[in-house]
Short mmCIF file of C-alpha atoms and ligand atoms in Angstrom, two decimals:
data_model
loop_
_atom_site.label_atom_id
_atom_site.label_comp_id
_atom_site.label_asym_id
_atom_site.label_seq_id
_atom_site.Cartn_x
_atom_site.Cartn_y
_atom_site.Cartn_z
CA MET A 1 0.32 -0.06 -0.34
CA THR A 2 1.39 3.62 -0.79
CA ASP A 3 0.61 6.34 1.22
CA SER A 4 -1.46 8.89 -1.32
CA ALA A 5 -0.51 11.89 0.96
CA THR A 6 3.43 10.80 0.40
CA ASP A 7 2.08 9.54 -3.13
CA ASN A 8 4.00 12.01 -6.41
CA ARG A 9 3.38 9.53 -9.12
CA TRP A 10 1.17 10.27 -11.42
CA ASN A 11 -2.98 8.97 -11.90
CA HIS A 12 -2.10 7.10 -14.61
CA LEU A 13 0.36 5.88 -17.10
CA TRP A 14 -0.26 4.77 -20.47
CA ILE A 15 3.03 2.59 -22.23
CA ASN A 16 3.80 1.25 -25.36
CA ALA A 17 1.17 3.06 -27.56
CA ARG A 18 1.81 4.25 -31.27
CA ILE A 19 0.11 7.93 -30.11
CA ALA A 20 -1.48 9.89 -33.52
CA THR A 21 -0.96 13.53 -31.51
CA MET A 22 -2.60 15.51 -33.87
CA SER A 23 -0.43 18.36 -32.86
CA LEU A 24 1.25 18.74 -35.81
CA ASN A 25 0.62 17.23 -39.86
CA GLY A 26 2.10 15.70 -41.45
CA SER A 27 2.42 17.86 -44.52
CA GLN A 28 3.61 21.12 -41.64
CA GLY A 29 7.03 19.40 -42.09
CA GLY A 30 5.71 16.95 -38.25
CA SER A 31 5.82 13.14 -38.16
CA ALA A 32 2.27 12.47 -39.98
CA TYR A 33 -0.19 12.54 -37.19
CA GLY A 34 1.76 13.99 -35.54
CA MET A 35 2.90 10.17 -34.82
CA ILE A 36 5.16 9.09 -31.08
CA GLU A 37 5.75 5.05 -32.73
CA HIS A 38 6.45 4.17 -29.12
CA GLY A 39 5.06 5.92 -26.78
CA ALA A 40 3.54 6.67 -23.50
CA ILE A 41 1.88 9.58 -22.20
CA ALA A 42 0.99 10.42 -18.74
CA THR A 43 -1.86 11.69 -16.72
CA GLN A 44 -2.52 13.19 -13.52
CA GLY A 45 -5.48 14.29 -12.88
CA ASP A 46 -7.88 16.03 -15.78
CA ARG A 47 -4.23 17.24 -17.58
CA ILE A 48 -1.46 15.39 -19.31
CA VAL A 49 1.02 15.53 -17.73
CA TRP A 50 3.35 13.31 -19.43
CA ALA A 51 3.97 12.74 -23.27
CA GLY A 52 6.83 10.96 -24.98
CA ASN A 53 9.15 8.26 -26.23
CA MET A 54 9.10 5.67 -23.70
CA SER A 55 13.38 5.89 -23.70
CA ASP A 56 12.36 8.90 -22.71
CA LEU A 57 10.12 8.16 -19.70
CA PRO A 58 11.74 8.02 -16.48
CA GLY A 59 12.13 5.44 -14.87
CA GLU A 60 10.46 2.28 -14.84
CA PRO A 61 6.28 2.14 -15.18
CA ALA A 62 5.66 0.69 -12.56
CA ALA A 63 7.64 2.69 -10.03
CA LEU A 64 6.52 6.34 -11.71
CA ALA A 65 1.71 6.49 -12.12
CA GLU A 66 -0.51 4.27 -9.73
CA GLU A 67 -2.41 2.50 -12.67
CA VAL A 68 -0.38 1.23 -16.18
CA THR A 69 -2.14 1.21 -18.95
CA ASP A 70 -0.20 -1.52 -21.72
CA CYS A 71 -1.85 -0.46 -25.20
CA ASN A 72 0.94 -3.80 -26.90
CA GLY A 73 2.14 -1.39 -29.23
CA GLN A 74 -2.08 0.28 -30.20
CA LEU A 75 -3.54 3.41 -31.16
CA VAL A 76 -3.44 6.25 -28.95
CA THR A 77 -5.73 9.57 -30.08
CA PRO A 78 -7.08 12.46 -28.69
CA GLY A 79 -11.14 11.89 -27.56
CA LEU A 80 -12.58 12.87 -31.29
CA ILE A 81 -15.38 16.08 -31.10
CA ASP A 82 -18.39 16.82 -32.62
CA CYS A 83 -18.48 20.15 -34.09
CA HIS A 84 -21.34 20.23 -35.81
CA THR A 85 -24.64 18.95 -34.22
CA HIS A 86 -28.66 19.44 -33.33
CA LEU A 87 -28.54 16.40 -31.53
CA VAL A 88 -31.72 18.04 -29.69
CA TYR A 89 -34.76 18.10 -31.07
CA GLY A 90 -39.18 16.56 -30.60
CA GLY A 91 -40.39 13.76 -33.37
CA ASP A 92 -38.98 12.64 -35.72
CA ARG A 93 -38.94 12.78 -39.84
CA SER A 94 -38.53 9.08 -41.42
CA ALA A 95 -42.42 9.32 -42.69
CA GLU A 96 -41.05 12.45 -44.63
CA PHE A 97 -38.24 10.71 -46.42
CA GLU A 98 -40.71 7.62 -46.60
CA MET A 99 -43.02 10.49 -48.57
CA ARG A 100 -40.36 10.63 -50.20
CA LEU A 101 -39.20 8.61 -52.35
CA ASN A 102 -42.91 6.91 -52.41
CA GLY A 103 -42.92 10.26 -54.83
CA ALA A 104 -44.06 13.53 -53.03
CA SER A 105 -41.62 16.26 -53.01
CA TYR A 106 -40.34 18.55 -50.34
CA GLU A 107 -42.59 20.71 -51.49
CA GLU A 108 -45.93 19.19 -50.70
CA ILE A 109 -44.52 17.29 -47.83
CA ALA A 110 -44.15 21.17 -46.35
CA ARG A 111 -46.88 22.23 -46.84
CA ALA A 112 -48.68 18.94 -45.00
CA GLY A 113 -46.78 20.70 -42.14
CA GLY A 114 -44.02 18.16 -42.48
CA GLY A 115 -39.90 19.30 -43.04
CA ILE A 116 -38.13 21.35 -40.29
CA VAL A 117 -41.96 23.13 -38.84
CA SER A 118 -42.92 19.83 -38.44
CA THR A 119 -39.63 19.43 -35.93
CA VAL A 120 -40.43 22.30 -34.14
CA LYS A 121 -43.64 21.33 -33.40
CA ALA A 122 -42.58 18.34 -32.18
CA THR A 123 -39.93 20.27 -29.84
CA ARG A 124 -42.11 22.94 -28.39
CA ALA A 125 -44.72 20.21 -27.38
CA ALA A 126 -41.93 17.87 -25.62
CA SER A 127 -40.98 18.50 -22.13
CA GLU A 128 -38.11 18.93 -20.97
CA ASP A 129 -37.60 15.29 -19.87
CA GLU A 130 -38.99 14.54 -23.02
CA LEU A 131 -36.05 15.74 -24.51
CA TYR A 132 -33.44 14.86 -22.93
CA GLU A 133 -35.07 10.40 -22.65
CA HIS A 134 -34.89 11.41 -26.71
CA ALA A 135 -31.33 12.57 -26.97
CA LEU A 136 -30.47 10.69 -24.97
CA PRO A 137 -29.25 7.44 -26.83
CA ARG A 138 -27.95 9.66 -29.56
CA LEU A 139 -25.37 11.09 -27.55
CA LYS A 140 -24.49 7.84 -26.35
CA ARG A 141 -24.39 6.46 -30.01
CA LEU A 142 -21.30 9.65 -30.20
CA MET A 143 -19.22 8.73 -27.33
CA ALA A 144 -19.49 4.73 -28.02
CA ASP A 145 -17.05 5.67 -31.39
CA GLY A 146 -15.20 7.99 -29.31
CA VAL A 147 -16.19 11.73 -29.18
CA THR A 148 -15.66 13.41 -26.05
CA THR A 149 -16.40 17.14 -25.99
CA VAL A 150 -19.56 17.79 -28.70
CA GLU A 151 -21.42 21.11 -29.82
CA ILE A 152 -25.02 20.99 -29.69
CA LYS A 153 -27.44 23.61 -31.22
CA SER A 154 -30.40 24.94 -30.42
CA GLY A 155 -32.86 26.29 -33.03
CA TYR A 156 -35.89 23.90 -33.47
CA GLY A 157 -37.96 26.24 -30.90
CA LEU A 158 -38.20 29.30 -32.33
CA ALA A 159 -38.65 31.12 -29.16
CA LEU A 160 -37.45 32.15 -26.48
CA GLU A 161 -39.53 29.18 -24.07
CA HIS A 162 -38.97 26.21 -25.93
CA GLU A 163 -34.77 28.01 -27.19
CA ALA A 164 -33.67 27.44 -24.19
CA LYS A 165 -35.82 24.47 -22.92
CA GLN A 166 -32.86 22.49 -25.88
CA LEU A 167 -29.86 24.42 -24.48
CA ARG A 168 -30.80 23.39 -21.05
CA VAL A 169 -31.24 20.16 -22.27
CA ALA A 170 -27.90 20.23 -23.43
CA ARG A 171 -26.11 21.48 -20.22
CA LYS A 172 -28.02 18.55 -18.30
CA LEU A 173 -26.31 15.77 -21.95
CA GLY A 174 -22.92 18.01 -20.63
CA ASN A 175 -23.58 17.56 -16.80
CA ASP A 176 -24.66 13.96 -16.47
CA PHE A 177 -22.23 11.94 -18.60
CA SER A 178 -18.76 12.26 -19.32
CA VAL A 179 -18.54 14.31 -22.40
CA SER A 180 -17.56 17.22 -22.64
CA VAL A 181 -20.89 20.18 -24.20
CA LYS A 182 -20.55 23.24 -26.09
CA THR A 183 -23.86 24.34 -26.35
CA THR A 184 -24.62 27.05 -29.57
CA PHE A 185 -27.56 29.56 -30.16
CA LEU A 186 -29.04 28.69 -33.51
CA GLY A 187 -32.46 30.98 -32.78
CA ALA A 188 -31.96 31.99 -36.85
CA HIS A 189 -31.96 28.03 -38.48
CA ALA A 190 -35.61 28.87 -40.46
CA LEU A 191 -38.19 30.68 -39.87
CA PRO A 192 -41.67 29.86 -37.28
CA PRO A 193 -45.31 29.83 -38.97
CA GLU A 194 -45.95 32.54 -36.80
CA TYR A 195 -43.60 34.79 -38.31
CA GLN A 196 -44.77 34.26 -42.19
CA ASP A 197 -43.86 37.39 -44.41
CA ARG A 198 -42.15 38.92 -41.21
CA SER A 199 -38.36 37.90 -41.32
CA ASP A 200 -37.15 41.13 -39.95
CA ASP A 201 -38.77 41.28 -37.35
CA TYR A 202 -38.27 37.09 -36.28
CA ILE A 203 -34.75 38.71 -36.34
CA ASP A 204 -35.32 41.51 -34.21
CA MET A 205 -36.79 39.21 -31.47
CA VAL A 206 -33.78 36.93 -31.77
CA CYS A 207 -31.13 39.87 -31.55
CA ASN A 208 -33.56 42.14 -29.21
CA GLU A 209 -35.41 38.96 -26.86
CA MET A 210 -34.09 35.88 -27.28
CA LEU A 211 -30.37 36.07 -27.62
CA PRO A 212 -30.18 38.35 -23.96
CA VAL A 213 -31.98 35.84 -21.90
CA ILE A 214 -30.41 33.14 -23.21
CA HIS A 215 -27.09 34.65 -23.22
CA ALA A 216 -27.79 36.09 -19.87
CA GLU A 217 -28.75 32.58 -17.89
CA GLY A 218 -25.36 30.90 -19.13
CA LEU A 219 -27.11 29.19 -22.11
CA ALA A 220 -24.89 29.31 -25.16
CA ASP A 221 -21.64 28.98 -25.83
CA CYS A 222 -21.97 31.02 -29.80
CA VAL A 223 -23.96 32.35 -31.57
CA ASP A 224 -24.73 30.47 -35.05
CA ALA A 225 -27.59 30.79 -38.39
CA PHE A 226 -28.22 29.78 -41.30
CA CYS A 227 -27.70 32.05 -43.91
CA GLU A 228 -29.44 30.69 -46.87
CA GLY A 229 -32.18 31.45 -49.31
CA ILE A 230 -34.61 29.16 -47.62
CA GLY A 231 -33.15 30.20 -44.20
CA PHE A 232 -31.60 34.12 -43.52
CA SER A 233 -30.32 37.32 -45.66
CA VAL A 234 -26.29 38.04 -45.26
CA ALA A 235 -27.68 41.74 -44.47
CA GLN A 236 -29.81 39.29 -41.40
CA THR A 237 -26.99 37.38 -40.63
CA GLU A 238 -25.76 40.20 -39.67
CA ARG A 239 -28.18 42.04 -37.61
CA VAL A 240 -27.48 38.47 -35.08
CA PHE A 241 -23.40 38.68 -36.03
CA GLU A 242 -23.66 42.23 -34.23
CA ALA A 243 -25.86 40.77 -31.26
CA ALA A 244 -24.01 38.65 -30.28
CA LYS A 245 -20.87 40.60 -30.81
CA LYS A 246 -22.56 42.86 -28.11
CA HIS A 247 -22.39 40.33 -25.73
CA SER A 248 -19.03 39.59 -26.24
CA LEU A 249 -20.20 35.73 -27.66
CA PRO A 250 -18.01 33.97 -30.88
CA VAL A 251 -20.17 32.72 -34.09
CA LYS A 252 -19.78 30.08 -36.74
CA LEU A 253 -22.62 29.72 -39.86
CA HIS A 254 -24.64 27.11 -41.62
CA ALA A 255 -23.97 29.06 -45.18
CA GLU A 256 -23.40 28.61 -48.97
CA GLN A 257 -24.70 24.83 -48.70
CA LEU A 258 -27.21 24.70 -50.92
CA SER A 259 -25.78 28.58 -52.80
CA ASP A 260 -22.95 30.60 -53.09
CA LEU A 261 -25.11 33.76 -50.68
CA GLY A 262 -21.13 35.33 -49.52
CA GLY A 263 -21.83 33.86 -45.89
CA SER A 264 -18.11 32.28 -45.56
CA GLY A 265 -17.27 35.80 -46.36
CA LEU A 266 -19.13 36.80 -43.12
CA ALA A 267 -18.86 34.60 -41.28
CA ALA A 268 -15.07 35.71 -42.01
CA ARG A 269 -14.98 40.03 -41.28
CA TYR A 270 -16.51 38.16 -38.19
CA ASN A 271 -13.84 36.57 -37.40
CA ALA A 272 -16.20 33.55 -36.83
CA LEU A 273 -14.43 30.94 -35.53
CA SER A 274 -16.01 27.66 -38.68
CA ALA A 275 -18.17 28.59 -41.39
CA ASP A 276 -20.28 24.96 -42.59
CA HIS A 277 -21.27 23.06 -45.35
CA LEU A 278 -19.85 25.53 -47.77
CA GLU A 279 -20.38 22.98 -51.00
CA TYR A 280 -20.98 26.11 -52.91
CA LEU A 281 -18.43 28.25 -51.41
CA ASN A 282 -15.95 31.11 -54.02
CA SER A 283 -12.98 31.55 -53.86
CA ASP A 284 -12.56 35.09 -52.54
CA ASP A 285 -14.39 34.01 -49.31
CA ILE A 286 -11.80 31.26 -48.91
CA ALA A 287 -9.41 33.88 -49.14
CA ALA A 288 -10.78 35.60 -46.03
CA MET A 289 -11.94 32.19 -44.17
CA LYS A 290 -8.07 31.81 -44.07
CA ALA A 291 -7.05 35.36 -43.64
CA SER A 292 -10.07 35.36 -39.80
CA GLY A 293 -8.54 31.74 -38.80
CA THR A 294 -11.83 30.70 -39.25
CA VAL A 295 -12.57 26.98 -40.19
CA ALA A 296 -14.82 25.01 -43.39
CA VAL A 297 -16.29 22.58 -41.32
CA VAL A 298 -17.49 20.54 -44.41
CA LEU A 299 -20.79 17.83 -43.13
CA PRO A 300 -20.04 14.95 -45.35
CA GLY A 301 -23.61 13.29 -44.08
CA ALA A 302 -26.38 16.28 -44.77
CA PHE A 303 -24.02 15.80 -48.98
CA TYR A 304 -24.79 12.00 -48.63
CA CYS A 305 -28.12 12.86 -47.73
CA LEU A 306 -29.51 15.70 -50.07
CA ARG A 307 -27.81 13.22 -52.61
CA GLU A 308 -25.47 16.75 -53.32
CA THR A 309 -24.14 16.51 -56.38
CA LYS A 310 -21.66 19.22 -55.81
CA LEU A 311 -18.70 18.60 -53.71
CA PRO A 312 -17.73 21.58 -51.30
CA PRO A 313 -14.07 22.83 -52.70
CA ILE A 314 -11.53 21.02 -50.37
CA GLN A 315 -8.38 20.85 -53.52
CA ALA A 316 -8.75 24.35 -52.83
CA LEU A 317 -9.27 25.27 -49.20
CA ARG A 318 -6.56 22.72 -48.56
CA ASP A 319 -3.89 24.42 -50.39
CA ALA A 320 -4.97 27.98 -48.62
CA GLY A 321 -4.33 26.74 -45.61
CA VAL A 322 -7.61 26.25 -44.07
CA PRO A 323 -8.37 24.17 -41.75
CA ILE A 324 -10.85 21.43 -42.18
CA ALA A 325 -12.82 20.52 -39.94
CA LEU A 326 -16.06 16.96 -40.24
CA ALA A 327 -18.89 16.82 -38.35
CA THR A 328 -22.11 14.35 -37.44
CA ASP A 329 -24.85 17.18 -38.65
CA CYS A 330 -26.52 14.58 -36.51
CA ASN A 331 -29.95 17.08 -37.19
CA PRO A 332 -33.53 14.97 -38.47
CA GLY A 333 -34.22 16.67 -41.49
CA SER A 334 -31.42 16.11 -43.81
CA SER A 335 -28.14 14.33 -41.56
CA PRO A 336 -30.35 11.76 -39.43
CA VAL A 337 -26.45 10.40 -38.32
CA VAL A 338 -25.00 10.21 -35.14
CA SER A 339 -21.89 8.03 -35.89
CA LEU A 340 -18.94 9.98 -36.27
CA LEU A 341 -16.69 7.32 -37.64
CA LEU A 342 -19.34 7.36 -40.39
CA MET A 343 -17.84 10.73 -41.17
CA LEU A 344 -14.24 10.31 -40.95
CA SER A 345 -15.39 7.34 -44.58
CA MET A 346 -17.41 9.19 -46.14
CA GLY A 347 -14.79 12.00 -45.50
CA CYS A 348 -12.31 9.86 -47.29
CA THR A 349 -14.41 8.77 -50.26
CA LEU A 350 -16.90 11.27 -50.62
CA PHE A 351 -14.97 14.67 -50.31
CA HIS A 352 -11.57 13.25 -51.14
CA MET A 353 -10.22 13.71 -48.09
CA THR A 354 -6.67 11.95 -46.29
CA PRO A 355 -8.30 9.81 -43.59
CA GLU A 356 -4.70 12.19 -42.09
CA GLU A 357 -7.26 15.18 -42.60
CA THR A 358 -10.50 13.21 -41.56
CA LEU A 359 -8.43 12.65 -37.70
CA ALA A 360 -7.46 16.03 -37.35
CA GLY A 361 -10.81 16.57 -38.58
CA VAL A 362 -12.34 15.31 -35.53
CA THR A 363 -9.11 15.96 -33.11
CA ARG A 364 -7.61 19.83 -33.39
CA ASN A 365 -9.28 21.42 -36.54
CA ALA A 366 -12.63 20.12 -34.24
CA ALA A 367 -11.41 22.18 -31.21
CA LYS A 368 -10.92 25.20 -33.28
CA ALA A 369 -13.89 24.73 -34.75
CA LEU A 370 -15.18 25.21 -31.23
CA GLY A 371 -12.61 27.84 -29.54
CA ILE A 372 -11.27 24.97 -27.04
CA ILE A 373 -8.22 24.90 -28.14
CA ASP A 374 -5.96 25.34 -26.22
CA GLU A 375 -8.04 22.49 -24.11
CA VAL A 376 -8.90 19.60 -26.76
CA GLY A 377 -8.06 19.06 -29.72
CA THR A 378 -4.14 17.27 -29.48
CA LEU A 379 -2.20 15.44 -27.29
CA GLU A 380 0.05 18.04 -25.95
CA VAL A 381 1.26 18.45 -22.16
CA GLY A 382 -1.34 20.79 -19.71
CA LYS A 383 -4.10 19.91 -22.29
CA ARG A 384 -7.13 17.76 -20.84
CA ALA A 385 -7.00 14.38 -21.21
CA ASP A 386 -9.51 13.03 -23.46
CA LEU A 387 -7.82 10.02 -25.10
CA VAL A 388 -9.15 6.91 -27.33
CA LEU A 389 -6.84 3.95 -27.39
CA TRP A 390 -7.53 1.79 -30.18
CA ARG A 391 -7.99 -1.49 -31.64
CA ALA A 392 -5.74 -0.86 -34.07
CA LYS A 393 -1.56 0.13 -35.07
CA ASN A 394 -3.02 2.27 -38.02
CA PRO A 395 -4.72 5.62 -37.67
CA ALA A 396 -6.40 4.92 -41.24
CA GLN A 397 -8.10 2.50 -40.16
CA LEU A 398 -10.25 4.64 -38.54
CA SER A 399 -11.75 5.65 -41.29
CA TYR A 400 -10.62 3.10 -43.46
CA LEU A 401 -13.00 0.64 -41.52
CA VAL A 402 -17.26 1.84 -42.33
CA ALA A 403 -17.76 2.99 -38.17
CA ASP A 404 -17.26 -0.45 -37.07
CA LEU A 405 -13.33 0.33 -35.15
CA PRO A 406 -14.08 -0.16 -30.99
CA CYS A 407 -12.56 1.92 -28.98
CA GLN A 408 -10.94 -0.51 -26.28
CA LYS A 409 -11.28 2.60 -23.75
CA VAL A 410 -11.74 5.74 -23.65
CA LEU A 411 -9.73 8.27 -21.06
CA PHE A 412 -12.63 11.53 -20.78
CA ALA A 413 -11.21 14.61 -18.38
CA GLY A 414 -8.69 11.89 -16.65
CA GLN A 415 -10.74 9.61 -15.70
CA PRO A 416 -11.87 5.96 -17.99
CA ARG A 417 -14.75 5.88 -19.81
CA ALA A 418 -17.55 2.99 -18.67
CA ALA A 419 -18.88 1.65 -21.71
CA GLN A 420 -22.12 2.93 -22.57
N1 DI6 B 1 -29.41 22.38 -43.18
C1 DI6 B 1 -29.39 21.73 -42.91
O1 DI6 B 1 -28.93 21.16 -43.49
C2 DI6 B 1 -30.22 21.71 -41.76
N2 DI6 B 1 -30.36 23.39 -40.96
C3 DI6 B 1 -29.95 23.42 -41.37
O2 DI6 B 1 -29.14 25.52 -41.11
C4 DI6 B 1 -31.45 21.30 -40.96
C5 DI6 B 1 -32.71 21.07 -40.15
C6 DI6 B 1 -33.09 19.99 -40.69
O3 DI6 B 1 -34.40 20.09 -42.14
O4 DI6 B 1 -34.45 19.94 -39.84
FE1 FE B 2 -25.85 22.22 -39.19
#
């Protein structure tokens, strides 16, 4: 027995690991994946306190840490980060999916009360407890893929009471489970039926009535909007960004998903953390995003489900050096997806990203897209100890196997996570 008062050993030491630190791109002159081939990594409390080559360890593992895990040459990565989800919502849209495949048009479905408005109705009708129970299996499914941080947006309430309810559920999920939740206020997601033909009035309400209360209650870490023909204009989005700025909240944007309105350029002007979707992104806005450090978040689940044919400009983003992140966009309409590993596969197959780019897209660059790169996203001393041990040696297996790589162990904030 050791006396814990005098025990200055690390809490946990992982040895004989292939550590994909993700701290540098292979193409930036580091080793691919920031790999340490014969690595060890130590945690103390919720932090990483040592990471390096086995041969540089300052002693025998058993003498260095209370608990030692021998990884037998298997892969360790940062905990995965899903930086764009709409995980908390009511109802589902499977009937609408079926109607569409039986020939109904999107418009007919909308007239019959379907589409995004049907999710708004179901979300408004659901109690906080019901929303929580409904969201829980989706969160657990993400966690089963090694996700340790997830962003959750509002946007299906479209009225203060219901937007706040969605965000409270998101916060509660983060408090109740071994996962970090970042919340985003997306009041400007769609026009609620009671504001039909009065979109400017709705934006006034979002800026002057909803956002101040959401902010005062500490419910939002960030502000987002849907800048699109079927969403809100660039001018309306700018008003939302101005309101966010007044409250010192960072912004991000759904932009260039269905058409090129220049939302990404606006996002860059407001130093947005990210612009997301981007199939129709133009080269001027790519340059603007590079200059402002705005991350490009691509969403292959929505691309796939909508049978989009226009690819996001991955090569141009790559050439410009814009960091690219990858996320599920988990939502009941355009991306009923709850596997982040599936997005790695689709990122490679549909978007022609490399396996290293897709892994960076759900670690380092996803952390940048959430403004938390100083805290997570790479395996470096001082960062929170969120890491995953995989039943694999080669990191390409994360994207090669189609959503089918089991994680062997997950450490969240230094604590081993129980199987969900
Ligand atoms: N873009 C999308 O694809 C989703 N929201 C957004 O801004 C669609 C959401 C839905 O159909 O429920
Ligand atoms: Fe989205």
